[in-house]
Coordinates of C-alpha atoms and ligand atoms in Angstrom, one line a residue:
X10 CA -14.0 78.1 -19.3
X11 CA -11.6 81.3 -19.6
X12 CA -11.0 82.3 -15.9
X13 CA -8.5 85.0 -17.0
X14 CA -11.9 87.2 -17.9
X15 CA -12.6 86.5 -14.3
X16 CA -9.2 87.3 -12.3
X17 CA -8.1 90.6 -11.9
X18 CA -5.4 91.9 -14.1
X19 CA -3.0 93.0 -11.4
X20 CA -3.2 89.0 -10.6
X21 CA -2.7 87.6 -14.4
X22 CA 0.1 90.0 -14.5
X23 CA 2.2 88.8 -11.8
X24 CA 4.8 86.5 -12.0
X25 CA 4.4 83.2 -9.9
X26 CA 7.5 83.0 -7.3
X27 CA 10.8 81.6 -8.8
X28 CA 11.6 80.0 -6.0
X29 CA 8.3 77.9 -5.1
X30 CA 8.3 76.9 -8.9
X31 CA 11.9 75.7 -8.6
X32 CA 10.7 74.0 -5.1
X33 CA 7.9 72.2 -6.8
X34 CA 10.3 70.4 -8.6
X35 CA 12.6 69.3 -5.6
X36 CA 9.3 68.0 -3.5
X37 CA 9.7 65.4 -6.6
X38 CA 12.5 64.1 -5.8
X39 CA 14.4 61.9 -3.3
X40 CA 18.0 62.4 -1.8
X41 CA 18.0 66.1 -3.1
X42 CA 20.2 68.6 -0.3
X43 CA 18.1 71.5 -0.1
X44 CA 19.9 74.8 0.3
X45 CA 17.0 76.2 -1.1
X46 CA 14.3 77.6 1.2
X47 CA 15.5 80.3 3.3
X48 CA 14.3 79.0 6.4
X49 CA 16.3 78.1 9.7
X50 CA 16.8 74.2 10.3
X51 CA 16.1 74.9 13.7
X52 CA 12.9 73.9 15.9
X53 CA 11.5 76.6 18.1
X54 CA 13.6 76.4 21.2
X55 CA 11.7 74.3 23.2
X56 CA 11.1 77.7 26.1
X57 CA 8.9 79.4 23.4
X58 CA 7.3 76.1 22.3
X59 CA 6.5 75.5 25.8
X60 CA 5.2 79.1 26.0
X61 CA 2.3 78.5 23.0
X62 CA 1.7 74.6 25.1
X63 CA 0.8 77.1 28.2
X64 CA -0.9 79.4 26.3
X65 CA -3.4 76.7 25.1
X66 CA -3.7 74.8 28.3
X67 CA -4.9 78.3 30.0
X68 CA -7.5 78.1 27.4
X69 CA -6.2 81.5 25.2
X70 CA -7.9 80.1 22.2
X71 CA -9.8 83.2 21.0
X72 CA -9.2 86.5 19.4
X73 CA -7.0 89.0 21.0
X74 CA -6.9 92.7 20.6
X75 CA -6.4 93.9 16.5
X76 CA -3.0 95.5 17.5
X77 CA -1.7 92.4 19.1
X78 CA -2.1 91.6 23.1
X79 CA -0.9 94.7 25.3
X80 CA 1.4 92.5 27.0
X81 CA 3.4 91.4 23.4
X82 CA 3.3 94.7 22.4
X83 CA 5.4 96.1 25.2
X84 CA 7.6 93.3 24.9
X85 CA 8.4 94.2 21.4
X86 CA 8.5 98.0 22.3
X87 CA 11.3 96.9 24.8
X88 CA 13.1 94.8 22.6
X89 CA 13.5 97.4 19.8
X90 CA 14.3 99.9 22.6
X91 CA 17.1 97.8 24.0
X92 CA 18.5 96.9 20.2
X93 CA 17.8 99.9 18.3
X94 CA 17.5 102.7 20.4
X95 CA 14.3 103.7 19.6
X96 CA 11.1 104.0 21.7
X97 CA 7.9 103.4 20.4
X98 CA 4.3 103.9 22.8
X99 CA 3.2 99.9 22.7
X100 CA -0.8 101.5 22.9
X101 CA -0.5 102.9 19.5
X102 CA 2.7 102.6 17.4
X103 CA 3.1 98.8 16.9
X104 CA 1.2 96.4 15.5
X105 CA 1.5 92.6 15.6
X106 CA 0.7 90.9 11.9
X107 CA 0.8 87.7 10.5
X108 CA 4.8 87.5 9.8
X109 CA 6.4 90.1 7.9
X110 CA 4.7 89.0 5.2
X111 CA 1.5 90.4 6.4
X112 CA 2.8 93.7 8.3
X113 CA 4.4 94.5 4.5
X114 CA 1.5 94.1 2.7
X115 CA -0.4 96.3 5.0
X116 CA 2.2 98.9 5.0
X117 CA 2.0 99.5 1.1
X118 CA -1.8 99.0 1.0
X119 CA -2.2 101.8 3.8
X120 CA 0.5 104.1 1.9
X121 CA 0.0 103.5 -1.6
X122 CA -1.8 105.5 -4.2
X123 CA -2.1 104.3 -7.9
X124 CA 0.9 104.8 -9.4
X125 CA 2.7 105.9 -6.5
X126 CA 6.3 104.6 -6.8
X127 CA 8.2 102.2 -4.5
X128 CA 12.1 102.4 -4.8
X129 CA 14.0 99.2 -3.5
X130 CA 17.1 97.7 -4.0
X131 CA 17.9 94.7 -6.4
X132 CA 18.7 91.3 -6.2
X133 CA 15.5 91.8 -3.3
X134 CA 13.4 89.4 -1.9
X135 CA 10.5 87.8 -4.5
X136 CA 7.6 89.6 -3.1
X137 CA 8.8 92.9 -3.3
X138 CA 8.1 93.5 -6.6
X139 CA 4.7 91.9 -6.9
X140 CA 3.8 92.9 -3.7
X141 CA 4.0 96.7 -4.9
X142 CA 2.3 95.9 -7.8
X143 CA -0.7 94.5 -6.6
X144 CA -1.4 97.7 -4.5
X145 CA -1.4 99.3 -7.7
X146 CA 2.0 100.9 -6.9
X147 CA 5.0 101.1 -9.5
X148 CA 8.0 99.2 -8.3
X149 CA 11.3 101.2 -8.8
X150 CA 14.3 98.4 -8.4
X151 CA 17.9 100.3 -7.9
X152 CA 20.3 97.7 -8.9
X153 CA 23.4 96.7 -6.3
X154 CA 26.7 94.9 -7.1
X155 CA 29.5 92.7 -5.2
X156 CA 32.1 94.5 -6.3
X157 CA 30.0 97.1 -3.6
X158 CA 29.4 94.5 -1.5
X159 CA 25.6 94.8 -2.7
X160 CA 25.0 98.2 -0.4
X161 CA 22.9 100.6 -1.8
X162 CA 24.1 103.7 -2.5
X163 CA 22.0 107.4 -1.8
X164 CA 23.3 108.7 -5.6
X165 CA 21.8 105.8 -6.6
X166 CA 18.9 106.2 -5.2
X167 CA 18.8 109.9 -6.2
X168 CA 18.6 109.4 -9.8
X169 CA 15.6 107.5 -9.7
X170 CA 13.3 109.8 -7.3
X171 CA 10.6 111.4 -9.4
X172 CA 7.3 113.3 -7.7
X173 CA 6.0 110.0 -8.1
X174 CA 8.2 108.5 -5.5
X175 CA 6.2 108.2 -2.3
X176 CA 8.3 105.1 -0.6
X177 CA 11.9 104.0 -0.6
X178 CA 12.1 99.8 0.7
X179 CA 14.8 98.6 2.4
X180 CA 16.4 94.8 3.5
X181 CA 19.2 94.9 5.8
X182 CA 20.6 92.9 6.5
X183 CA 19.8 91.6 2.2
X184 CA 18.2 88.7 1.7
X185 CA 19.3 87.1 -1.0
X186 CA 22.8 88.5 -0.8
X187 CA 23.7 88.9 2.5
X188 CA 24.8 92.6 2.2
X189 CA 24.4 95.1 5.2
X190 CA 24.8 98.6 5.4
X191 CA 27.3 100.7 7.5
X192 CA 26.1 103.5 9.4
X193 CA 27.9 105.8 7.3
X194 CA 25.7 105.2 4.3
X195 CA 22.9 105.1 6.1
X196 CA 22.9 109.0 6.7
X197 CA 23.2 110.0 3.3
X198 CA 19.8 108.0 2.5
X199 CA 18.0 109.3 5.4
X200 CA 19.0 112.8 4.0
X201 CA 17.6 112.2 0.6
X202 CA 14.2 110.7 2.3
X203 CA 13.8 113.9 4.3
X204 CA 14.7 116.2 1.1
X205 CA 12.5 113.9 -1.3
X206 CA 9.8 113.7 1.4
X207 CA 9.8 109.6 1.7
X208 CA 8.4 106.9 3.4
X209 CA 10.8 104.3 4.4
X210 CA 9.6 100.8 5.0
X211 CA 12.4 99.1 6.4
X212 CA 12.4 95.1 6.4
X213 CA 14.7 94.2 9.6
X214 CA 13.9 90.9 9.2
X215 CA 17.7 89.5 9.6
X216 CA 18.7 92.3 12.1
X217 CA 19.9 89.7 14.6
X218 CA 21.8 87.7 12.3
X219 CA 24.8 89.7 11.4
X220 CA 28.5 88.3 11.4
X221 CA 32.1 89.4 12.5
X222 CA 30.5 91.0 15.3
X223 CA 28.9 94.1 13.5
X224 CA 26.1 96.1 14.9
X225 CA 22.6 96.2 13.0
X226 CA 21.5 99.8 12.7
X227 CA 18.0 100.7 12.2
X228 CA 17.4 103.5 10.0
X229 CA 14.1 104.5 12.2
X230 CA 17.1 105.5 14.7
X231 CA 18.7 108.2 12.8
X232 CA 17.9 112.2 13.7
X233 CA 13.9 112.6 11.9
X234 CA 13.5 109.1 11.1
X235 CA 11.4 107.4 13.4
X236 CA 8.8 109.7 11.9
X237 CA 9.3 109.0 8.9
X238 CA 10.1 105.4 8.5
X239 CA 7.7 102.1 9.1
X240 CA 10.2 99.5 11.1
X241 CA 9.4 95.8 9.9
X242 CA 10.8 92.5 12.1
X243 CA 9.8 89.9 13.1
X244 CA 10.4 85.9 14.6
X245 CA 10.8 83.6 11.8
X246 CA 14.3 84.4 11.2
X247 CA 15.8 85.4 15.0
X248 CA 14.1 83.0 17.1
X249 CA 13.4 79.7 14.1
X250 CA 9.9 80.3 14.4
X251 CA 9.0 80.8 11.2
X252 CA 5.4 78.4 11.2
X253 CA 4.1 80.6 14.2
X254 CA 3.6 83.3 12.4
X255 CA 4.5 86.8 14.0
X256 CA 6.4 89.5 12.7
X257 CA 4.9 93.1 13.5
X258 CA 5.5 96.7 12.7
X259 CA 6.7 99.7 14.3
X260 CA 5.3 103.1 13.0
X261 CA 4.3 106.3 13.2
X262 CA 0.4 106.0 15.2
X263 CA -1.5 107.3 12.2
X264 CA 0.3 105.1 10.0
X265 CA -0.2 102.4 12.7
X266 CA -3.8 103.4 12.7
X267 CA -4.8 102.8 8.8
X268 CA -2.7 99.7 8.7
X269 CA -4.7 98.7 11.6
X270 CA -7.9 99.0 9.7
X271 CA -6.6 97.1 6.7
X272 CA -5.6 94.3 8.9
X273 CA -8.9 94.2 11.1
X274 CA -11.0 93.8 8.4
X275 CA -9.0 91.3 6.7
X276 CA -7.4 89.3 9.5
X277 CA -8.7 90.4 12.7
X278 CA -4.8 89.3 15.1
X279 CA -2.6 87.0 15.1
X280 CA -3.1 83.7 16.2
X281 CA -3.5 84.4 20.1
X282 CA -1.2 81.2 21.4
X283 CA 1.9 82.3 18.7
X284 CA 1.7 86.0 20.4
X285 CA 2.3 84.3 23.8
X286 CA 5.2 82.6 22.3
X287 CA 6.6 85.8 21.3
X288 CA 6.5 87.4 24.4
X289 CA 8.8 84.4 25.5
X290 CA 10.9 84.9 22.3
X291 CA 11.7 88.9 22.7
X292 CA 11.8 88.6 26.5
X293 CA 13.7 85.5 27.7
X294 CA 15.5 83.9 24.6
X295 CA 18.9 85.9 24.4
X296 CA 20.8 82.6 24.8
X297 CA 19.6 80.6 22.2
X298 CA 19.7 83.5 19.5
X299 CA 23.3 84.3 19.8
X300 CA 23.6 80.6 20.2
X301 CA 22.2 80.2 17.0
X302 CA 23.7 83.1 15.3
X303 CA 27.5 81.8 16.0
X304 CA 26.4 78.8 14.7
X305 CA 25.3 80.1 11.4
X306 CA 28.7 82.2 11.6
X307 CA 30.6 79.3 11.6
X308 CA 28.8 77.8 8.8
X309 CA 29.0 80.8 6.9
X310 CA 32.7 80.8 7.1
X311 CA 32.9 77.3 6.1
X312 CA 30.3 77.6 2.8
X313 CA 32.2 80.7 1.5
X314 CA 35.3 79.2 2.2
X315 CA 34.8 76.1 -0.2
X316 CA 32.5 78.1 -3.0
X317 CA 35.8 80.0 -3.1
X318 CA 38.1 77.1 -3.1
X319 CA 35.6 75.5 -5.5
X320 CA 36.3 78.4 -8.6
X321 CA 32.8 80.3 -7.5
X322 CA 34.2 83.5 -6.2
X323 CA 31.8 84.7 -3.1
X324 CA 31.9 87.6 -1.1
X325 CA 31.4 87.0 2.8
X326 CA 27.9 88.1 3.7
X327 CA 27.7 89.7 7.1
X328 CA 24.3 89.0 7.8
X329 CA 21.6 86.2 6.9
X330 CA 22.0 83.0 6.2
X331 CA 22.7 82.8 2.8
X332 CA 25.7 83.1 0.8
X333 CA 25.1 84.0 -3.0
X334 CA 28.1 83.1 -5.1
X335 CA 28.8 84.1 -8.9
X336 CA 28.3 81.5 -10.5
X337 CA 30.0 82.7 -14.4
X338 CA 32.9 80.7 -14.4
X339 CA 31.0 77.8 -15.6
X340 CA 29.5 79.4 -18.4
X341 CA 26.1 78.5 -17.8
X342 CA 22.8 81.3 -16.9
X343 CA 21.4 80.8 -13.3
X344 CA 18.5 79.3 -14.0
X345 CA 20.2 76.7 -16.2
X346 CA 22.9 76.0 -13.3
X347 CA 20.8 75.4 -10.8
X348 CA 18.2 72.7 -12.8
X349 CA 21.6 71.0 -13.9
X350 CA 22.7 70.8 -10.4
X351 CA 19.6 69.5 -9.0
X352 CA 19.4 67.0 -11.5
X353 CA 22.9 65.8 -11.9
X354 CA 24.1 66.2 -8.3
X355 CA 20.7 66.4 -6.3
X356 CA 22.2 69.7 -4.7
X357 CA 18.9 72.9 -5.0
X358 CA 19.9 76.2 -4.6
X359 CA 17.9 79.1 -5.7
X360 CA 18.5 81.4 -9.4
X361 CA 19.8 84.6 -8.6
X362 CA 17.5 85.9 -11.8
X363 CA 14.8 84.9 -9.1
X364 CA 15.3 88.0 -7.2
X365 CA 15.3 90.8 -10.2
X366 CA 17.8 91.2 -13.2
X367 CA 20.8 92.2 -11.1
X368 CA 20.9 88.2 -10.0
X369 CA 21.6 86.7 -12.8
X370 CA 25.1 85.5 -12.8
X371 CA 24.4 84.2 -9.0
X372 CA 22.5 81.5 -7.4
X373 CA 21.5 81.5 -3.5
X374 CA 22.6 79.0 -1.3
X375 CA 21.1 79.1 2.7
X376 CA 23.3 77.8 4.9
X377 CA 20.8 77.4 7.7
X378 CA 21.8 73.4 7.3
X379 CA 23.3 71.2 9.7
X380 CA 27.1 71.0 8.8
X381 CA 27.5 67.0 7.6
X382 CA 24.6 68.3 5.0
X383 CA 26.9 71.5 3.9
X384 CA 30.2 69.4 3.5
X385 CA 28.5 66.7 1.4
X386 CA 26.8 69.3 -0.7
X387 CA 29.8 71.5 -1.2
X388 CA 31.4 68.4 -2.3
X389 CA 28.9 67.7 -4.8
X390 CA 29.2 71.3 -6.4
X391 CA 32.5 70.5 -6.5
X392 CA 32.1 67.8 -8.6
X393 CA 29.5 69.7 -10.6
X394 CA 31.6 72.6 -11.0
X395 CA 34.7 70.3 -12.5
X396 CA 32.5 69.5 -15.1
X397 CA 31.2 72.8 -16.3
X398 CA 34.4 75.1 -15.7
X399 CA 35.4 76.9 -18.6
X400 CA 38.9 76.5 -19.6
Ligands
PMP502 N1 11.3 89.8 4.5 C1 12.3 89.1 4.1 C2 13.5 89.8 3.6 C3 12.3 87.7 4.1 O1 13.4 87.0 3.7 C4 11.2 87.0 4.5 C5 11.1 85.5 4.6 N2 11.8 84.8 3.7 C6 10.1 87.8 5.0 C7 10.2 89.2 5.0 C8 8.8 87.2 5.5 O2 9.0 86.6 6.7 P1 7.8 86.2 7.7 O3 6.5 86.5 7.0 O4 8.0 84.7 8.0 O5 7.9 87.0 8.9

């Protein structure tokens, strides 16, 4: 039977994801270091794993309110208070979603006409791109570079606003490349979004995670923006809770409102034990994120250090946890590196061509791995690397 005459273009159009392709493969195989998945190596500190075990016990098993419980939703309109600046009314600006995931997909299916463009910047995280596309939106990718330390750039942005453009997309700090943004060039963008008339949906997912003791600015902070810009976070990153499945969104209460209705019919809430988790997360876990945070600065330190040393030159991310090295010196196309270095050396890292055009050239390693794991595979690359360098 021919399904294709039954699924929806959109769907036959879309790319599956690189890196769950690539993963398939790895599942196969014994022995393999994964710096693949960009997910912390962490278990939930125990505090907010005991919270969802008390949750349970006190029987809150059933549905809570569509926005998220009141009691979460102040707790995340303090939190973003207390690290952005910015106050948001818990009763009808924030909305609690299943991850990011969900609060992004709700976003661009409450904003999005047909056609209506989406600007983000490349290398980007996979679902970007098909994400806009399935809500019959156009992505627009603006390409970044390491020689700019993969910011983006408002002249860059600029050239490719048309009337089309309804929404500009932004990840700092980037996954997969680690970049942030200063303040500085933060203005200029905010600028153009209030000349162009744009949404911004900003992905903060990382905004805890930033190195050399840098600040995370939101751009939902600057003069006109809170208005103007749907704030996106979450706990999988910040708080290694990525299976519990809350992020949420900050917005604008008619914004909040429509995504609301989206996410009602489609999901009802989040699960109601994981919200109660949260609360613990955002309220009492200070400790154990800058705990884990140094950690993964110290790691960080010593992956770029050896990529370097190894002949893959690699800018220092500031934020994240992955470091994404250029991998040219050994001749060889990213996707074709990193099969050759799964097979030969059982290392998996993820093709930069993964993560739009502007990643080729680069492969992404996480470094949320224990360090004995990160030695012995920087070793192995090593190795790999010796036998693939171009004279
Ligand atoms: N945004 C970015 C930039 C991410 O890297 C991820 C996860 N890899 C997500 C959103 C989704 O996170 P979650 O749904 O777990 O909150």
């Amino acid at each position: 039977m021919d399904f294709s005459r039954y699924i929806a273009d959109r769907v036959l159009e879309i790319p599956r994801s690189g890196i769950r392709d690539f993963f398939e493969v790895v599942q196969t195989m014994t022995d393999v270091i994964s710096l693949g998945i960009g997910e912390p190596d962490y278990v939930t500190p125990w505090r907010i794993r005991e919270a969802a075990i008390f949750a349970m016990e006190k029987g809150k098993t059933g549905y809570t309110s569509n926005l998220g419980t009141p009691k979460l939703r102040q707790a995340i309109a303090k939190y973003i208070e207390r690290r952005c600046d910015i106050s948001y009314d818990p009763r009808t600006e924030i909305l609690v979603s299943v991850g990011v995931s969900e609060a992004l997909d709700l976003a661009l299916r409450a904003l999005l006409d047909p056609g209506d463009e989406v600007i983000y910047h490349e290398p980007s995280y996979v679902s970007y791109n098909p994400s806009v596309s399935l809500c019959y939106g156009k992505p627009v990718p603006v390409s970044t570079s390491a020689d700019q330390e993969f910011r983006v750039l408002a002249e860059d942005i600029e050239r490719v606003v048309t009337p089309r453009s309804k929404a500009l997309l932004l990840n700092f700090p980037t996954n997969p490349t680690g970049g942030t943004i200063h303040a500085t060039d933060l203005k200029p963008i905010a600028d153009l979004c209030r000349r162009h008339d744009l949404i911004v949906l900003s992905d903060e997912i990382y905004s805890e995670l930033v190195y050399d003791g840098a600040e995370h600015t939101s751009i939902a902070s600057l003069p006109g923006m809170k208005e103007r810009t749907v704030l996106l976070n979450g706990c999988s990153k910040s708080y290694a809770m990525t299976g519990f499945r809350v992020g949420y969104a900050c917005a604008p209460g008619p914004i909040i409102e429509a995504m609301m209705k989206i996410h009602q019919y489609a999901i009802m809430c989040a699960s109601n034990m994981s919200q109660e988790a949260a609360i613990e997360a955002l309220e009492n876990c200070r400790n154990e994120v800058v705990a884990m945070r140094n950690d993964y600065e110290r790691r960080r330190n010593f992956v770029v250090n050896r990529l370097n040393e190894i002949g893959l030159p690699c800018h220092s991310p500031r934020g994240t946890f992955y470091a994404f090295p250029n991998i040219t010196p050994t001749g060889l196309q990213s996707k074709d590196f990193s099969l050759r270095l799964l097979k030969s050396e059982k290392v998996a890292v993820v093709p930069g061509s993964a993560f739009g055009n502007p990643g080729e050239g680069y492969v992404r390693c996480c470094f949320a791995t224990g360090m004995d794991k990160l030695k012995e595979a920087m070793d192995r690359v090593e190795e790999f690397v010796g036998k693939h360098a171009q004279s």
